[in-house]
Short mmCIF file of C-alpha atoms in Angstrom, two decimals:
data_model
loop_
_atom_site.label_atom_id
_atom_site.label_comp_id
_atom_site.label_asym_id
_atom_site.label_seq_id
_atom_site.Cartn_x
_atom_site.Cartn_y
_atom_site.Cartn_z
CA UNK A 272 0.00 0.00 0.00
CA UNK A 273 0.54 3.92 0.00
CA UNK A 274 3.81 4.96 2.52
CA UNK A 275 5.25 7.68 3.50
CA UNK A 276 8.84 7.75 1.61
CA UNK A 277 11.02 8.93 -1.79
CA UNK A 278 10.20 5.01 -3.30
CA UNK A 279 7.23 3.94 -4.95
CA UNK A 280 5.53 0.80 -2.83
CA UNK A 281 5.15 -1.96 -5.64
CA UNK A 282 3.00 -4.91 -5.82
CA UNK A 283 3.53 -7.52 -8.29
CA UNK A 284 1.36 -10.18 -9.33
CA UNK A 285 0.79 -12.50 -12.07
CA UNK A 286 -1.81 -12.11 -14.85
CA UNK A 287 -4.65 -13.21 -13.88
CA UNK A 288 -4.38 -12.81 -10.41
CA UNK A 289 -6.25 -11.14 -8.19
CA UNK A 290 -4.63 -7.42 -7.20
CA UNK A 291 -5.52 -5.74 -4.01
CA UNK A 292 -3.59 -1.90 -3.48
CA UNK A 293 -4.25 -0.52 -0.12
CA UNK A 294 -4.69 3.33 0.62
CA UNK A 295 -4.66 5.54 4.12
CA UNK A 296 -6.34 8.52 3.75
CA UNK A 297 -5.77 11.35 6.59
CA UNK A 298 -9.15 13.27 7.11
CA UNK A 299 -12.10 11.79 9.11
CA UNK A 300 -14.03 14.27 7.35
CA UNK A 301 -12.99 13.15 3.81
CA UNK A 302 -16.61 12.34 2.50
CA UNK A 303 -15.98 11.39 -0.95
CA UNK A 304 -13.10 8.88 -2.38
CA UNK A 305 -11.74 8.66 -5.88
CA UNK A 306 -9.35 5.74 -7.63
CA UNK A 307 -7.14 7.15 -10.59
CA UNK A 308 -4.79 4.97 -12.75
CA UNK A 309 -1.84 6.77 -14.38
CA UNK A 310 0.37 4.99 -17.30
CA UNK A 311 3.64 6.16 -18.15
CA UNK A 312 3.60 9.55 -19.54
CA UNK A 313 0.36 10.14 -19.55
CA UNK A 314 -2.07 12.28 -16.38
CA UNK A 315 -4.28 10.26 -14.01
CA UNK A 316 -7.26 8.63 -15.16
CA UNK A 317 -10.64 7.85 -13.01
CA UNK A 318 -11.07 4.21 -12.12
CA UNK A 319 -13.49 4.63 -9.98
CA UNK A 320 -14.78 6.29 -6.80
CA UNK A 321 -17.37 5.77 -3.58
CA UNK A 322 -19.25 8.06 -1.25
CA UNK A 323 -18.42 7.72 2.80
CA UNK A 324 -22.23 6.70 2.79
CA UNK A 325 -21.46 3.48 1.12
CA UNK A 326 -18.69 0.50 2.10
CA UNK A 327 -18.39 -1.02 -0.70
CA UNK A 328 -19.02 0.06 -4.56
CA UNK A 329 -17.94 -2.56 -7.81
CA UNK A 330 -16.99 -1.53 -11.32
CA UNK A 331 -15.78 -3.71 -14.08
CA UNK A 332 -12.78 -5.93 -13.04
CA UNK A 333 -12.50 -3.25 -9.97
CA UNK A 334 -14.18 -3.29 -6.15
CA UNK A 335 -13.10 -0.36 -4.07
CA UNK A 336 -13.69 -1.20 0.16
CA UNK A 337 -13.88 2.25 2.27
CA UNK A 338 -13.55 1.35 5.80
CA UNK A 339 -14.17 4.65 7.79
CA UNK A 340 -13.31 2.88 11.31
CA UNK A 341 -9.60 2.86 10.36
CA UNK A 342 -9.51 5.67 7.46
CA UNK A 343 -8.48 2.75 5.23
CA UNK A 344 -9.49 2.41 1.38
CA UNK A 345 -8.92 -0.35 -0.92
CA UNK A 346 -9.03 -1.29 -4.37
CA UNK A 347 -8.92 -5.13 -5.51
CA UNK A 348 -8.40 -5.48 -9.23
CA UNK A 349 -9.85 -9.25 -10.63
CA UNK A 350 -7.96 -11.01 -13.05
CA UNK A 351 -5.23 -8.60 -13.32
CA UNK A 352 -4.15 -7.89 -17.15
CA UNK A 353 -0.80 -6.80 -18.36
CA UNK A 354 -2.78 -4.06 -19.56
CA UNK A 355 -3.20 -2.78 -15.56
CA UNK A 356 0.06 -2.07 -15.07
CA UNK A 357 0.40 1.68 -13.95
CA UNK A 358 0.35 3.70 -11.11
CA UNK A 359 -2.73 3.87 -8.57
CA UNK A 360 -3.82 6.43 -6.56
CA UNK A 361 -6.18 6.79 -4.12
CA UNK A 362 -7.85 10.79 -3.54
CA UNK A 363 -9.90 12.07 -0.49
CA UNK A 364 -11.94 14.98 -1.04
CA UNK A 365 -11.96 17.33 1.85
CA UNK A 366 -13.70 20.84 2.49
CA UNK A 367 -11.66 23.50 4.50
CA UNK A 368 -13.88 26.04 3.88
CA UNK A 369 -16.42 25.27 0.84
CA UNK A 370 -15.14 23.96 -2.11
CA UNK A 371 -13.91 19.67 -2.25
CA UNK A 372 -9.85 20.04 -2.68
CA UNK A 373 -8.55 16.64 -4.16
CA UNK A 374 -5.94 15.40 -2.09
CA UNK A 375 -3.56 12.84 -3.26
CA UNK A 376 -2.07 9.88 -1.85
CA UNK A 377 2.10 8.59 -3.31
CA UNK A 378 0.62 6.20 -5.26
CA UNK A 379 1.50 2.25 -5.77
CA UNK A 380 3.05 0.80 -8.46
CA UNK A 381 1.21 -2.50 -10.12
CA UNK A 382 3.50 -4.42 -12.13
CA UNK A 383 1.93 -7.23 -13.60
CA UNK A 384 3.76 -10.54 -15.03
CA UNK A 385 2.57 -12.58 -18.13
CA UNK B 85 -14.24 16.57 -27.72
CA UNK B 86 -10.12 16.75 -26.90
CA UNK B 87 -10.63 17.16 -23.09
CA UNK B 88 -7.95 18.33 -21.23
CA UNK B 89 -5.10 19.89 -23.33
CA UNK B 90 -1.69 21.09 -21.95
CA UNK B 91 0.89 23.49 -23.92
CA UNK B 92 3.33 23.10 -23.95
CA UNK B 93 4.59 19.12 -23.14
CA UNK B 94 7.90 19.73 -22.20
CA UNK B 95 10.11 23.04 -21.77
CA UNK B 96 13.53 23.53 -20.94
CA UNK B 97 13.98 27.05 -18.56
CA UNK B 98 17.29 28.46 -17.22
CA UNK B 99 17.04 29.60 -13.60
CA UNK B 100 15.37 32.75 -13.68
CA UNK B 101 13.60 32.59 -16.56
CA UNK B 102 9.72 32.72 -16.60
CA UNK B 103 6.88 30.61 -18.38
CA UNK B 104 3.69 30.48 -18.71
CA UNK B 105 1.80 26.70 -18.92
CA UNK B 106 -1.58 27.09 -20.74
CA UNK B 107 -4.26 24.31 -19.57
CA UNK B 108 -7.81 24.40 -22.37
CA UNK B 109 -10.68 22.65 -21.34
CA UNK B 110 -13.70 21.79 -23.63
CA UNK B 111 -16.30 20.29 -21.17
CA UNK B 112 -17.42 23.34 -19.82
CA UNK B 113 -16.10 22.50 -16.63
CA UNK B 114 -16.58 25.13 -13.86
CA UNK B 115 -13.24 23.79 -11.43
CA UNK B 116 -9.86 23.89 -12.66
CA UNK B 117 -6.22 22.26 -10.89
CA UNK B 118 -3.09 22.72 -11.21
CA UNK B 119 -0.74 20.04 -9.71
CA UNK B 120 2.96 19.00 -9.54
CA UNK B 121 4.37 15.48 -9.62
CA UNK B 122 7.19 14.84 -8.04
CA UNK B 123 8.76 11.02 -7.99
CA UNK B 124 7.43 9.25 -4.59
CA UNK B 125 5.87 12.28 -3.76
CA UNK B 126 2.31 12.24 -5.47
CA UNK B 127 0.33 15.09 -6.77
CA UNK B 128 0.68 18.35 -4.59
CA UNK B 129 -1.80 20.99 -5.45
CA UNK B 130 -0.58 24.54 -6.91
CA UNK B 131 -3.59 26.46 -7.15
CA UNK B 132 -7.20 26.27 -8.36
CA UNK B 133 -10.62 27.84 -9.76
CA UNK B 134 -14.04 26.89 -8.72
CA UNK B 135 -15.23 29.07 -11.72
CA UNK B 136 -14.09 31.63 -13.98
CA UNK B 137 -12.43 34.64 -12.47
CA UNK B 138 -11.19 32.71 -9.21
CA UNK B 139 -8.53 31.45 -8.25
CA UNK B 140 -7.34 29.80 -4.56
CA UNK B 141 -3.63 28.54 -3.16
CA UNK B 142 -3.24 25.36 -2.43
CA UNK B 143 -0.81 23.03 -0.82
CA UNK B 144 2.39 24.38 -2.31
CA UNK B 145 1.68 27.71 -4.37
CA UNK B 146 4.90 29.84 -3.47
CA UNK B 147 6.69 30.82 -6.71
CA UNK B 148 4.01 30.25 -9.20
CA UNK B 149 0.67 32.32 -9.88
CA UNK B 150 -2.28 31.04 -11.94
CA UNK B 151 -5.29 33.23 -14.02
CA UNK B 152 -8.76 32.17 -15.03
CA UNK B 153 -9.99 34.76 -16.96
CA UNK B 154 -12.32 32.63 -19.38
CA UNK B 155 -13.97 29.50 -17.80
CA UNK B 156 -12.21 27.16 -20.69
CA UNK B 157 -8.79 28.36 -20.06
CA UNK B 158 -6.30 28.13 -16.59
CA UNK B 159 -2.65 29.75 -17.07
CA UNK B 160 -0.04 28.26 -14.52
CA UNK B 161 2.78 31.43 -14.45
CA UNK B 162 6.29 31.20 -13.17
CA UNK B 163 8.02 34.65 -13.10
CA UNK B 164 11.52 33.51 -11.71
CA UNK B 165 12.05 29.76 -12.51
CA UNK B 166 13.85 27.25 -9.58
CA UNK B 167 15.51 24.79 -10.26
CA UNK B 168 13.46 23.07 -7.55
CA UNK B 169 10.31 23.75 -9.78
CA UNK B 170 11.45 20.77 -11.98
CA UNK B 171 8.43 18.65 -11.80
CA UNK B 172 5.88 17.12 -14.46
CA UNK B 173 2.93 19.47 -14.07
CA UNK B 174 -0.89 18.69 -14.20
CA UNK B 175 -3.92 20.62 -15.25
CA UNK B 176 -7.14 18.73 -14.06
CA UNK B 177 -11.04 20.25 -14.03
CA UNK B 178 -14.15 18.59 -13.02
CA UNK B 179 -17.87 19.96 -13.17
CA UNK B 180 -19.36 20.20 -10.49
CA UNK B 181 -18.53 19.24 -6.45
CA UNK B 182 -18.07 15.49 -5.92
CA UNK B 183 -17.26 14.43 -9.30
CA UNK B 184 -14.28 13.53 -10.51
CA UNK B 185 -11.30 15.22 -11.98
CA UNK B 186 -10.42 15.01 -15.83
CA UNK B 187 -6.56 15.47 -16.25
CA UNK B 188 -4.31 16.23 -19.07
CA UNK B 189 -1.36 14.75 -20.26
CA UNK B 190 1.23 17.11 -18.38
CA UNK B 191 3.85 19.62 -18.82
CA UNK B 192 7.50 18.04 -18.01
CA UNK B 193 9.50 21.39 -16.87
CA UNK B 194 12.83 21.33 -16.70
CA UNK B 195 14.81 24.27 -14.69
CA UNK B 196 18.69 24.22 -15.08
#
């Protein structure tokens, strides 16, 4: 998962495994939770995201668990592709004094295997 | 529709110099982002509109100022360029509040 620190965290997996990346987010008042995948050289794209109402939320191929107890989101890939290999962040939306500001967790790195 | 464009993709400064970095949106998108990326360090917000003729600071603005003066359009200025403002940079915009963001390709600076 996400850590504090100049490196990357990495998880590798085989195709067609099963990927889970992990993500701590810092606000208890974060209400809103977005997934993005980036690829080399390109910007962040939306996976998918999930309201603090809700605990679980599925999209194609992706789940994404919030678990407010702990401030802990995840997001479990199935059948992991070559094709998923990229970068994953997790965002928190928070409001200091209106307006959501998109905050960003370091990202993980998914390398995935033929 | 093109999205989110970024001019230009990369750019070469000497210390000192200043640049402007032009983000165009075509979704009619009322928020607008600037962010830096920084390797193991994530996206760190500049600045950003919530609609045209705003603008806010955000997490790390010193050194750069932004202008919105049409909705479509959000200018990321450096007037005396670092070389500690050598980063890939990223325009984003979304909608409306709790949606989410729509980023371009990015802007690799480098500051010598």
């Amino acid at each position: 998962g996400e850590s504090v620190g100049l490196h990357l965290p990495t998880l590798s997996v085989q195709e067609g495994d099963n990927s889970i990346i992990n993500c701590a987010y810092s606000n208890s008042a974060s209400d809103y939770f977005i997934w993005y995948k980036q690829e080399s050289g390109k910007g962040p794209q939306f996976i998918i995201d999930i309201r603090s109402n809700m605990d679980k939320r599925q999209g194609q191929r992706v789940t994404v668990l919030l678990n407010k107890t702990v401030k802990h989101l995840s997001l479990q890939i199935a059948a992991t592709q070559p094709g998923d290999s990229a970068v994953y962040f997790c965002a928190e939306n928070i409001r200091p004094g209106g307006s959501y500001i998109p905050t960003f967790g370091r990202g993980t790195s998914l390398i995935v295997h033929p | 529709n093109a999205g989110v464009t970024q001019t230009p993709k990369f750019r070469v400064l000497k210390t000192g110099q200043s640049m402007t970095l032009l983000c165009a949106q075509d979704m009619n998108h009322e928020y607008m982002y600037w962010y830096r990326q920084d390797p193991g360090m994530g996206l760190r917000l500049i600045h950003y509109s919530v609609g045209e003729g705003t603008t806010a600071k955000g997490e790390v603005p010193d050194g750069y100022n932004v202008s919105r003066l049409k909705k479509q359009n959000f200018l990321l200025g450096l007037e005396s360029a670092a070389p500690s403002q050598t980063s890939v940079y990223f325009c984003a915009s979304k909608d409306r509040e709790g949606s989410p963001l729509h980023f371009g390709n990015g802007t690799r600076l480098t500051v010598t």
